[in-house]
Every structure is written in structure tokens, then in C-alpha cells.
Tab-separated table of N, CA, C and O in Angstrom:
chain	number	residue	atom	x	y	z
A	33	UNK	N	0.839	-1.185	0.000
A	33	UNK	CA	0.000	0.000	0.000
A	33	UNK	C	0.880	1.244	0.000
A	33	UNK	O	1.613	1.535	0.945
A	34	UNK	N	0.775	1.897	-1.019
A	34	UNK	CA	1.400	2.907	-1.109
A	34	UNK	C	0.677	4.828	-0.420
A	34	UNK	O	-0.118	5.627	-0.916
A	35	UNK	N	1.511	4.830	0.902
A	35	UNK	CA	1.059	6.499	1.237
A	35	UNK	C	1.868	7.247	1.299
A	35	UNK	O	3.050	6.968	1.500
A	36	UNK	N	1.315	8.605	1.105
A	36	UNK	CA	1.979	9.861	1.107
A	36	UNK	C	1.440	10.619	2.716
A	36	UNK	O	0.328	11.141	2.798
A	37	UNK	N	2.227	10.582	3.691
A	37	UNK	CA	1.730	11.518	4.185
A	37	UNK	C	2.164	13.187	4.655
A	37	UNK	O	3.005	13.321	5.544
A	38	UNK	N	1.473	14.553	3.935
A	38	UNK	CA	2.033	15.514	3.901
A	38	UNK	C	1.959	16.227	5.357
A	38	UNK	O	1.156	15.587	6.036
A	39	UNK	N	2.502	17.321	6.089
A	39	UNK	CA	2.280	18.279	7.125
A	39	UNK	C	3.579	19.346	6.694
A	39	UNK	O	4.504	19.259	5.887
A	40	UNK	N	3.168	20.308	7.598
A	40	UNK	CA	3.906	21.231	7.357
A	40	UNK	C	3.294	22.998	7.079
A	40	UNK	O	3.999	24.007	7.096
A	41	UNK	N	1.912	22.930	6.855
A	41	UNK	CA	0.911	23.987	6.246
A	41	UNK	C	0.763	23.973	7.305
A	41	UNK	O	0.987	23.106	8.150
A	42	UNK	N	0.071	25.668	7.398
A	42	UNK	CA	-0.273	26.606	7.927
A	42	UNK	C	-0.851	27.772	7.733
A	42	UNK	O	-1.467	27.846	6.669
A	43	UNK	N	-0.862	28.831	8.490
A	43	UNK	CA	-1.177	30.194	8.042
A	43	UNK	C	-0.118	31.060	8.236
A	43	UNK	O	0.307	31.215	9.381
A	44	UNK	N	0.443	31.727	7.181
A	44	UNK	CA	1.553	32.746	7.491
A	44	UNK	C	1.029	34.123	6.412
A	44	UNK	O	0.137	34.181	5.566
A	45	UNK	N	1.704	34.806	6.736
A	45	UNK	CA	1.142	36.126	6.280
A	45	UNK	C	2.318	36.526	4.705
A	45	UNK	O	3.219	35.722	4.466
A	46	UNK	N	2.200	37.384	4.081
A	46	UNK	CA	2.595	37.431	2.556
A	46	UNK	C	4.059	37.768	3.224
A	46	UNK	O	4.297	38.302	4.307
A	47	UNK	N	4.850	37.340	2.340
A	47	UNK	CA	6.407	37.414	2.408
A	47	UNK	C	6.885	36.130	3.285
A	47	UNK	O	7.944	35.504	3.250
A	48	UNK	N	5.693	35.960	4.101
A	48	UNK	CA	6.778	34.870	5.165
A	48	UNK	C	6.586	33.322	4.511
A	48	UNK	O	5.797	33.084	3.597
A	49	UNK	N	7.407	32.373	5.117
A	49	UNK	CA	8.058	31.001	4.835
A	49	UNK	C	7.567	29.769	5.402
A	49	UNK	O	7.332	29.707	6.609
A	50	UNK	N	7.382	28.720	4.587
A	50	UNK	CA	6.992	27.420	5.355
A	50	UNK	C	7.962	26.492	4.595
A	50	UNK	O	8.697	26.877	3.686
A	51	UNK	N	7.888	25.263	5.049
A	51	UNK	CA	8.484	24.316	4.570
A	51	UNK	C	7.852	23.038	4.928
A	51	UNK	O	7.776	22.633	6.088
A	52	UNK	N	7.208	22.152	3.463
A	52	UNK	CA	6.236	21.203	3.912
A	52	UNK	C	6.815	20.044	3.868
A	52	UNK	O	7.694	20.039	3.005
A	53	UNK	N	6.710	19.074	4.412
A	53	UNK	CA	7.400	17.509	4.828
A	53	UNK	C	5.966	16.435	3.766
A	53	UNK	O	4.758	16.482	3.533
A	54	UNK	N	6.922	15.765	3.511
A	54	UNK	CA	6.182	15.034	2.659
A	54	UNK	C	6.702	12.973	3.387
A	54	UNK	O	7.897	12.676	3.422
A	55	UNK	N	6.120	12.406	3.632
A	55	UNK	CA	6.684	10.760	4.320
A	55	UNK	C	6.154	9.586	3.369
A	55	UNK	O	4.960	9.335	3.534
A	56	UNK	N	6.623	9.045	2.686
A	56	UNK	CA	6.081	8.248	1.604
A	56	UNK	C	6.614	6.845	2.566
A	56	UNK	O	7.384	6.758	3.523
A	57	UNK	N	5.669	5.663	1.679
A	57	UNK	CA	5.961	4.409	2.671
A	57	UNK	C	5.132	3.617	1.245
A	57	UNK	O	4.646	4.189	0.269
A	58	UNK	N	5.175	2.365	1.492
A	58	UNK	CA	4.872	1.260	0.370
A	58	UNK	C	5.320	1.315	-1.109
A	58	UNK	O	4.653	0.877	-2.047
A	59	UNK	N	6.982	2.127	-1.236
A	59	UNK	CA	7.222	1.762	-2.120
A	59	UNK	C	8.863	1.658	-1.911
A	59	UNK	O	9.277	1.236	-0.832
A	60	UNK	N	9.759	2.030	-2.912
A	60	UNK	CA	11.107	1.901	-2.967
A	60	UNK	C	11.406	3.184	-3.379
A	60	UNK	O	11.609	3.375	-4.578
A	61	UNK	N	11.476	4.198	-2.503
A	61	UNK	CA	11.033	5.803	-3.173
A	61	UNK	C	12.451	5.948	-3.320
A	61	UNK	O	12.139	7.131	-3.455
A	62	UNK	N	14.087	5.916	-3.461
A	62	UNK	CA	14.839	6.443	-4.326
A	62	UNK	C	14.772	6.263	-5.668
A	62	UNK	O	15.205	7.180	-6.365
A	63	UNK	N	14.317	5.267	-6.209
A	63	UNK	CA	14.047	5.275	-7.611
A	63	UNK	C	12.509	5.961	-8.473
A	63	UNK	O	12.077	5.749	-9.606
A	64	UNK	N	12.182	6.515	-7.757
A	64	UNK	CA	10.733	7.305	-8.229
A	64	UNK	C	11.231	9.101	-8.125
A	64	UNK	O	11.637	9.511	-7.037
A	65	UNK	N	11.155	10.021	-9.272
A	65	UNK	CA	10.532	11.383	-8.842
A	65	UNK	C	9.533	11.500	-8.175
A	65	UNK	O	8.562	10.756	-8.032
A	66	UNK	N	9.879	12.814	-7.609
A	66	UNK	CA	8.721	12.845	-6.361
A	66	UNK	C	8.293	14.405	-6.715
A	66	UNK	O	9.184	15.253	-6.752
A	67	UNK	N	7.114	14.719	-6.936
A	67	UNK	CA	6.321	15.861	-7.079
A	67	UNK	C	5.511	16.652	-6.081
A	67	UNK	O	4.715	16.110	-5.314
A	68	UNK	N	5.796	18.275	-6.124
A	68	UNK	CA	4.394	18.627	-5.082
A	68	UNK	C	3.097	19.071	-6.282
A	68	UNK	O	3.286	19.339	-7.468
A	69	UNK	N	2.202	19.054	-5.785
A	69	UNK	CA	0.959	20.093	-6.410
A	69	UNK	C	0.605	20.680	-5.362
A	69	UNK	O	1.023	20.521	-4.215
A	70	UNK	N	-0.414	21.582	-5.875
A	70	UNK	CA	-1.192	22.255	-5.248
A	70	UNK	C	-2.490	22.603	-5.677
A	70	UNK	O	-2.361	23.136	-6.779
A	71	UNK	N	-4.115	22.548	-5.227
A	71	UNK	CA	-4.942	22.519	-5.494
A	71	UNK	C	-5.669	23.431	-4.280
A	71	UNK	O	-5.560	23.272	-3.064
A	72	UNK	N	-6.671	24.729	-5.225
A	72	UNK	CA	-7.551	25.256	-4.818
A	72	UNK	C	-8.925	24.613	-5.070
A	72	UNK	O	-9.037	23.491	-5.565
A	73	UNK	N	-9.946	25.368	-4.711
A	73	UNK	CA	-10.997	24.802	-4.434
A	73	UNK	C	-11.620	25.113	-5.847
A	73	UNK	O	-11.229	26.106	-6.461
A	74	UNK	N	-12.613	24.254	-6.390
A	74	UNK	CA	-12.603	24.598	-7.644
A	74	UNK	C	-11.840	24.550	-8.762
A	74	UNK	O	-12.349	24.745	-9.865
A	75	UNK	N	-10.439	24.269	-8.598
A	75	UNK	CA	-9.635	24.730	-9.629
A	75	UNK	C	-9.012	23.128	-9.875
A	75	UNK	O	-9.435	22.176	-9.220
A	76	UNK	N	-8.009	23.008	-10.858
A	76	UNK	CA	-7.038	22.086	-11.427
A	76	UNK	C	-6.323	21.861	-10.237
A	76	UNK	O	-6.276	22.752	-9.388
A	77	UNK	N	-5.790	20.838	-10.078
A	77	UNK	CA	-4.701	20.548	-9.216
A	77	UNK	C	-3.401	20.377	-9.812
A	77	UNK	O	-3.203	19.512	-10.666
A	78	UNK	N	-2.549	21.123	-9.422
A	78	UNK	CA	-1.318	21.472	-10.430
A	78	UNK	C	0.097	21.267	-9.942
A	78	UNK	O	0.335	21.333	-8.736
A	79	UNK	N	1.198	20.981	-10.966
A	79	UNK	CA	2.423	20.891	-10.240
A	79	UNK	C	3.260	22.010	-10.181
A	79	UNK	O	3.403	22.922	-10.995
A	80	UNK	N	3.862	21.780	-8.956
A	80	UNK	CA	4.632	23.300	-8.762
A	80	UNK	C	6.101	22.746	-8.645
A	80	UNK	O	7.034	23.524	-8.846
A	81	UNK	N	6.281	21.745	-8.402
A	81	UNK	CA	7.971	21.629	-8.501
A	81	UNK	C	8.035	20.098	-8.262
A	81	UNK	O	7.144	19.553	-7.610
A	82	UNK	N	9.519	19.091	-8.999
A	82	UNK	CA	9.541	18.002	-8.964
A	82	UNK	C	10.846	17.869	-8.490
A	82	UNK	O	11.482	18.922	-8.443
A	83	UNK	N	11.256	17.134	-8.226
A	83	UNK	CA	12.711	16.260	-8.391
A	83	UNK	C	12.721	15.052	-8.423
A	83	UNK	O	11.981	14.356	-7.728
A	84	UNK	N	13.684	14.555	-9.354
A	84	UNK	CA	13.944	13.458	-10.104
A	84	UNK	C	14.899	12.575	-8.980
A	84	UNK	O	15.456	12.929	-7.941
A	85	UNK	N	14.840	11.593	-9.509
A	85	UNK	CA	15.147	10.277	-8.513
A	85	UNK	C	17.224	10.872	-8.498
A	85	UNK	O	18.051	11.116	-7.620
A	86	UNK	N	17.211	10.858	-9.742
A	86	UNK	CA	18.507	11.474	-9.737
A	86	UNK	C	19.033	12.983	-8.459
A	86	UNK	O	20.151	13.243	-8.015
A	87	UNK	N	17.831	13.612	-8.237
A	87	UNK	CA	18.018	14.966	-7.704
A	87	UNK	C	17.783	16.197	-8.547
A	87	UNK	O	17.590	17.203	-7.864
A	88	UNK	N	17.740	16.418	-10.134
A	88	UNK	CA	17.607	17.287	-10.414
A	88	UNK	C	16.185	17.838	-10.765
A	88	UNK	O	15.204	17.119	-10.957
A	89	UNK	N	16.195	18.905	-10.812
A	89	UNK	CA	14.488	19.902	-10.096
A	89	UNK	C	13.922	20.533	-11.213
A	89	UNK	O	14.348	20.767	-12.345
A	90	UNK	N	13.203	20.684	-10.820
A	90	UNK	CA	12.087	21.583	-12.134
A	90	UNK	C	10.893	22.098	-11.276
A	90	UNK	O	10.366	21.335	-10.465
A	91	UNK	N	10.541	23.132	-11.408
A	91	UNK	CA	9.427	24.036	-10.585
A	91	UNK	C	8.484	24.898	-11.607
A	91	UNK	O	9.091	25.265	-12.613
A	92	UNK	N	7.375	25.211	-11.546
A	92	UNK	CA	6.181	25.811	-12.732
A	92	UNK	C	6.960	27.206	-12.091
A	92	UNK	O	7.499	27.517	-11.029
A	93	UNK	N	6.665	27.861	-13.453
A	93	UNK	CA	7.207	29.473	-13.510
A	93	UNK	C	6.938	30.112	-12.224
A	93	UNK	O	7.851	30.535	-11.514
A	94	UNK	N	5.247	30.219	-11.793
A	94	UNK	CA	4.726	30.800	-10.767
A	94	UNK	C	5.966	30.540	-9.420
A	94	UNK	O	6.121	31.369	-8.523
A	95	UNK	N	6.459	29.732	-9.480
A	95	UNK	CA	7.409	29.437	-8.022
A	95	UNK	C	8.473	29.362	-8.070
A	95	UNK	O	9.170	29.295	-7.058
A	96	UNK	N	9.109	29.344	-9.720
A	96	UNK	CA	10.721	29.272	-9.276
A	96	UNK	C	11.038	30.531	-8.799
A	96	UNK	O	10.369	31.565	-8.802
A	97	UNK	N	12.300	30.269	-8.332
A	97	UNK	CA	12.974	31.622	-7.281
A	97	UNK	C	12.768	31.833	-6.209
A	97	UNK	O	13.509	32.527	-5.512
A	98	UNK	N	11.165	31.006	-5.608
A	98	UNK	CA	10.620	30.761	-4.316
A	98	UNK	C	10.918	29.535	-3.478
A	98	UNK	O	11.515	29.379	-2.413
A	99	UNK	N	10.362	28.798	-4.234
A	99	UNK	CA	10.501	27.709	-3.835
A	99	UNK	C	11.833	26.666	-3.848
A	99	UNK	O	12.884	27.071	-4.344
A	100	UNK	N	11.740	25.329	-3.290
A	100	UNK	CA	12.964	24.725	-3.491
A	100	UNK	C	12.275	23.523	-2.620
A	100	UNK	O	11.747	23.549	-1.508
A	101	UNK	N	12.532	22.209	-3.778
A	101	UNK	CA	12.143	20.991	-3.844
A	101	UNK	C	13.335	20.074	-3.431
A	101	UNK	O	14.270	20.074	-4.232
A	102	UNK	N	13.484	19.187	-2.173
A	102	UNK	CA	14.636	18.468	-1.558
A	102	UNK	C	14.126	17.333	-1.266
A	102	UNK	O	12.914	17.375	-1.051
A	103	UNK	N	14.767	16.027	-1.155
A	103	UNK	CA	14.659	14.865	-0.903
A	103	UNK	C	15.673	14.452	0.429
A	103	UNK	O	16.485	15.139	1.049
A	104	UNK	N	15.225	12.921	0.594
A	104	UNK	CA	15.980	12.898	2.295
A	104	UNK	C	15.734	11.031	1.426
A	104	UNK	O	14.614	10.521	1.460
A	105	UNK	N	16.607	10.485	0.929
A	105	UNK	CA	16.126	9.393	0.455
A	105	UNK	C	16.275	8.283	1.953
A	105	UNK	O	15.510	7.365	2.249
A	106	UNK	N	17.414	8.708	2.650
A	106	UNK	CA	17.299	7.753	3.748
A	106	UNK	C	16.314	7.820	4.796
A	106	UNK	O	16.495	7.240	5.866
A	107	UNK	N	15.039	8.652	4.491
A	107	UNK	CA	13.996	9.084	4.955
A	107	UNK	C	12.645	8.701	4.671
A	107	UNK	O	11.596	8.750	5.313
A	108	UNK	N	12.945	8.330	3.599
A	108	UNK	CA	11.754	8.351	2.705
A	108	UNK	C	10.830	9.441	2.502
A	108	UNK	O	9.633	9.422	2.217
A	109	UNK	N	12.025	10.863	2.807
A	109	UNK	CA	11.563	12.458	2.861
A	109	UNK	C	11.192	13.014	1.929
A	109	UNK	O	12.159	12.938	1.172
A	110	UNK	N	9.993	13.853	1.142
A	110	UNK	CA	10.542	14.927	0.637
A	110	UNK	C	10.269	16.350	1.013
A	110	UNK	O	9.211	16.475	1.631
A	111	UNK	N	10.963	17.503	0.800
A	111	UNK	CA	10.134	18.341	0.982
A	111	UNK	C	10.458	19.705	0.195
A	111	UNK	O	11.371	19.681	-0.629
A	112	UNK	N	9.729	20.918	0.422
A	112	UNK	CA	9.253	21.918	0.128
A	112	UNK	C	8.929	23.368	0.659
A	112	UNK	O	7.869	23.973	0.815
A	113	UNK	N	10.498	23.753	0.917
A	113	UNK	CA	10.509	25.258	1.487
A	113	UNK	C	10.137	25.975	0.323
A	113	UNK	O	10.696	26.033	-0.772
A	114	UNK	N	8.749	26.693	0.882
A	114	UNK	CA	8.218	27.955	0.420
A	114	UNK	C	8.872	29.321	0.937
A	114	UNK	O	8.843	29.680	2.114
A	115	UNK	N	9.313	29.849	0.158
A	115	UNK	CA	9.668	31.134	0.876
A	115	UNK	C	8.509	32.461	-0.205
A	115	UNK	O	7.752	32.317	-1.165
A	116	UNK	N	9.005	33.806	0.735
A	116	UNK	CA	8.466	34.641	0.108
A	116	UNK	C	6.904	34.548	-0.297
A	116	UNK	O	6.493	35.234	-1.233
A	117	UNK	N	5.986	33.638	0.464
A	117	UNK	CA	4.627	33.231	0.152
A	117	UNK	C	3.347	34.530	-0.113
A	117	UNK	O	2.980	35.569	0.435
A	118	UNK	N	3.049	33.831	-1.112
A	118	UNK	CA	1.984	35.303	-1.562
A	118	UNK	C	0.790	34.741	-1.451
A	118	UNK	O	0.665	33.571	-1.091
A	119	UNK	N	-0.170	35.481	-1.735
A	119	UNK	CA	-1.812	34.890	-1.208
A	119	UNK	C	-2.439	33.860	-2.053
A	119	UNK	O	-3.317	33.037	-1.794
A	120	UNK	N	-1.406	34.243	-3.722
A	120	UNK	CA	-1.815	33.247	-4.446
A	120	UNK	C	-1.288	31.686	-4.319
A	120	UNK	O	-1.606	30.709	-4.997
A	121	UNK	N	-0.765	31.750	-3.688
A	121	UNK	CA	-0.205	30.210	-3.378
A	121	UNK	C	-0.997	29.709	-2.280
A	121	UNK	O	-0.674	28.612	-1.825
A	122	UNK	N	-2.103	30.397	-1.711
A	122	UNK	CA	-2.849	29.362	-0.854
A	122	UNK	C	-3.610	28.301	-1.737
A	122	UNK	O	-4.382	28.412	-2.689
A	123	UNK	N	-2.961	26.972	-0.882
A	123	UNK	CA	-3.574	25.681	-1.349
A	123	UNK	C	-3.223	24.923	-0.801
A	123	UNK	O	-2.138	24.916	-0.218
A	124	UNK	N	-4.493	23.553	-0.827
A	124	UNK	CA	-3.721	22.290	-0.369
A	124	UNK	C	-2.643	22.093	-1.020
A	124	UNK	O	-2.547	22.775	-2.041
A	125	UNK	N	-1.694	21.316	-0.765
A	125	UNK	CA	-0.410	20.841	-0.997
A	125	UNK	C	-0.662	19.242	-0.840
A	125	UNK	O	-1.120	18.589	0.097
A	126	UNK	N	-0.077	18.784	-2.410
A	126	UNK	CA	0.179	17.215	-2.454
A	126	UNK	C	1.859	16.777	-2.860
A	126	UNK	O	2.688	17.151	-3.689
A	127	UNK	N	1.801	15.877	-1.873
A	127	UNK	CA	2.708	15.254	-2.920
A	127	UNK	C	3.026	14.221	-3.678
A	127	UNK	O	3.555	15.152	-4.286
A	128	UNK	N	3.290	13.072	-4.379
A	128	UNK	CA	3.124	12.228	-5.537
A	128	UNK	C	4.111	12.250	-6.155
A	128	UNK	O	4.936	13.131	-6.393
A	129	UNK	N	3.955	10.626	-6.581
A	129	UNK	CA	4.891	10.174	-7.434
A	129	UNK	C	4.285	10.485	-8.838
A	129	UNK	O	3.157	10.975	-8.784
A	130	UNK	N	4.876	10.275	-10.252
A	130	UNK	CA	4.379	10.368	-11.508
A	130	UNK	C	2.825	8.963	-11.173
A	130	UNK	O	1.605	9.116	-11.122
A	131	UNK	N	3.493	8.031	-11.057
A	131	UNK	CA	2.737	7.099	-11.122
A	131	UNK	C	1.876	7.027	-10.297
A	131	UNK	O	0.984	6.239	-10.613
A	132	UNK	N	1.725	7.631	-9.140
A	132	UNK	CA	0.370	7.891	-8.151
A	132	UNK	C	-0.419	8.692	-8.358
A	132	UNK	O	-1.542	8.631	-7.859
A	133	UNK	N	0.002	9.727	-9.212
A	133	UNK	CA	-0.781	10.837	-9.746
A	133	UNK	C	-1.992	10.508	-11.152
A	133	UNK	O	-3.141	10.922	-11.306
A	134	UNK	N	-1.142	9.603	-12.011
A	134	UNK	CA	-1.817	8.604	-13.194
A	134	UNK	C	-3.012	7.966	-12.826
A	134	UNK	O	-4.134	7.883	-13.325
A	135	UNK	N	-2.315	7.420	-11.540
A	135	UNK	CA	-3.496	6.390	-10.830
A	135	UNK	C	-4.938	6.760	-10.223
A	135	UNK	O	-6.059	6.254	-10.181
A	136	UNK	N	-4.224	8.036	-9.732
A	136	UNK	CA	-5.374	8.991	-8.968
A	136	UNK	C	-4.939	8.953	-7.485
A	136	UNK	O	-5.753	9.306	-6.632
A	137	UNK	N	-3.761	8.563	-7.148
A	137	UNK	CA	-3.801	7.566	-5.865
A	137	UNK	C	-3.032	8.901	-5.020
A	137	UNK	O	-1.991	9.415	-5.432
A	138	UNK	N	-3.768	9.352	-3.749
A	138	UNK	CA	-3.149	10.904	-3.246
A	138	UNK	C	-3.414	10.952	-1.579
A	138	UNK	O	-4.497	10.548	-1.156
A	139	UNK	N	-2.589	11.359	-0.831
A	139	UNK	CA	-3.124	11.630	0.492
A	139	UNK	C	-3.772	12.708	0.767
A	139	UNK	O	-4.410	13.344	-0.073
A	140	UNK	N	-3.643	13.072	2.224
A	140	UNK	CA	-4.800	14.267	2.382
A	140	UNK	C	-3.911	15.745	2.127
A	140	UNK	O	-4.592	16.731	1.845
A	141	UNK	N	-2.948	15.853	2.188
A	141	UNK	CA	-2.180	17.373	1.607
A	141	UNK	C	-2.110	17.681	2.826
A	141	UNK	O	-2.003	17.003	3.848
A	142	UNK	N	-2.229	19.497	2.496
A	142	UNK	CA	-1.490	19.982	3.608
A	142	UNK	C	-1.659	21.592	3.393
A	142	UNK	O	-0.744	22.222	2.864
A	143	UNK	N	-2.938	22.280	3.850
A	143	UNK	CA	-3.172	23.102	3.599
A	143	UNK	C	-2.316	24.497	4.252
A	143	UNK	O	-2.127	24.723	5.447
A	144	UNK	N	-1.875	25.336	3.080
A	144	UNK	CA	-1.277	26.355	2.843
A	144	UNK	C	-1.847	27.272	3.233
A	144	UNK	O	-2.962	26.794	3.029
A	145	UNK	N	-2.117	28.515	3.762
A	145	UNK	CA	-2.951	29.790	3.796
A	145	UNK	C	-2.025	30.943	4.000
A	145	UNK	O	-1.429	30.965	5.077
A	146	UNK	N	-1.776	32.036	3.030
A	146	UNK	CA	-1.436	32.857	3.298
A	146	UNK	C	-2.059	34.488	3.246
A	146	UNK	O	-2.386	35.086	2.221
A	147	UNK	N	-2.115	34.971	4.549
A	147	UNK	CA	-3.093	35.790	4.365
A	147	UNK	C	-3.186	37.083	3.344
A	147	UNK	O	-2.075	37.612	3.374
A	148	UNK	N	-3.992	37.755	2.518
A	148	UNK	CA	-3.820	38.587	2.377
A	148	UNK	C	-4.299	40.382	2.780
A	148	UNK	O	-3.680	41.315	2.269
């Protein structure tokens, strides 16, 4: 059985910083990229930054320069310092493999709020 479980969200106010923890379990997670999204209410659920099993990163326009996507493989970690948070980035927060995301297969996230 494969889970994700995220924490780390909160409420912080515009400019300030979080950093979300991501704990994966039922699989062999150094060989998988590991992805966050983020989903508002109503809206698409979308990716905001990945890293590859290798380590190297990729983040959607909206967040590079903010953000920063890290792994902890002897952890089965990943995570996701937000810095500089603006109001538009309130959202749940997921995280996922390529192949859990295909599947549909997601934990409960990890809601973001930043006030404006």
C-alpha cells in the first residue's frame, strides 16, 4: 500500500516562509521522482515543482525563485521550502509520485494559507 503523508501547512502572512514535509511508505522511493501540487478549491490541481530520482528539479514558472524541492532518500523524505509566500499560493499541498498521480492515488495534503 502505497502512502503519502504531507504536514507542514499553515497560516503565514505574505512574504513569510513554510516548509512542507512530505513521508512516503509502500514503495522503494529512491528510484521514483517525487512531485508537489497544489490545489484550490474549484480549480485544477497542479504541479509546482519536482525532483527526479537522480536529484535534479524543475518548478512551474509561478514558483521558481521561491521555492525549493529536496529529498531525504534515507527518509523516505521529501520536501518543500516555500519562501516569500503570496496569497496566491494558498492551497492544499500534495505530494506524488508520476505514477500515483496517473493512478489517482493521493493523500490528504497539507493546507497552505497565506493571508492577504
Amino acid at each position: 500500500q502505497v502512502q503519502f503523508v504531507e504536514s507542514g501547512g499553515g497560516l503565514v502572512q505574505p512574504g513569510g516562509s513554510l516548509k512542507l514535509s512530505c513521508a512516503a511508505s509502500g514503495i522503494t522511493f529512491s528510484i521514483y521522482n517525487m512531485n508537489w501540487y497544489r490545489q484550490t478549491p474549484g480549480k485544477q490541481r497542479l504541479l509546482v515543482a519536482q525532483i527526479t530520482s537522480g536529484g535534479n528539479t524543475n518548478y512551474a514558472t509561478s514558483v521558481k525563485g521561491r521555492f525549493i524541492i529536496s529529498r531525504d532518500n534515507a527518509k523516505n523524505m521529501v520536501y518543500l521550502q516555500m519562501n516569500n509566500l503570496q496569497p496566491e499560493d494558498t492551497a492544499v499541498y500534495y505530494c506524488n509520485t508520476n505514477r500515483g498521480y496517473a493512478s489517482g492515488s493521493w493523500g490528504q495534503g497539507t493546507q497552505v494559507t497565506v493571508s492577504s
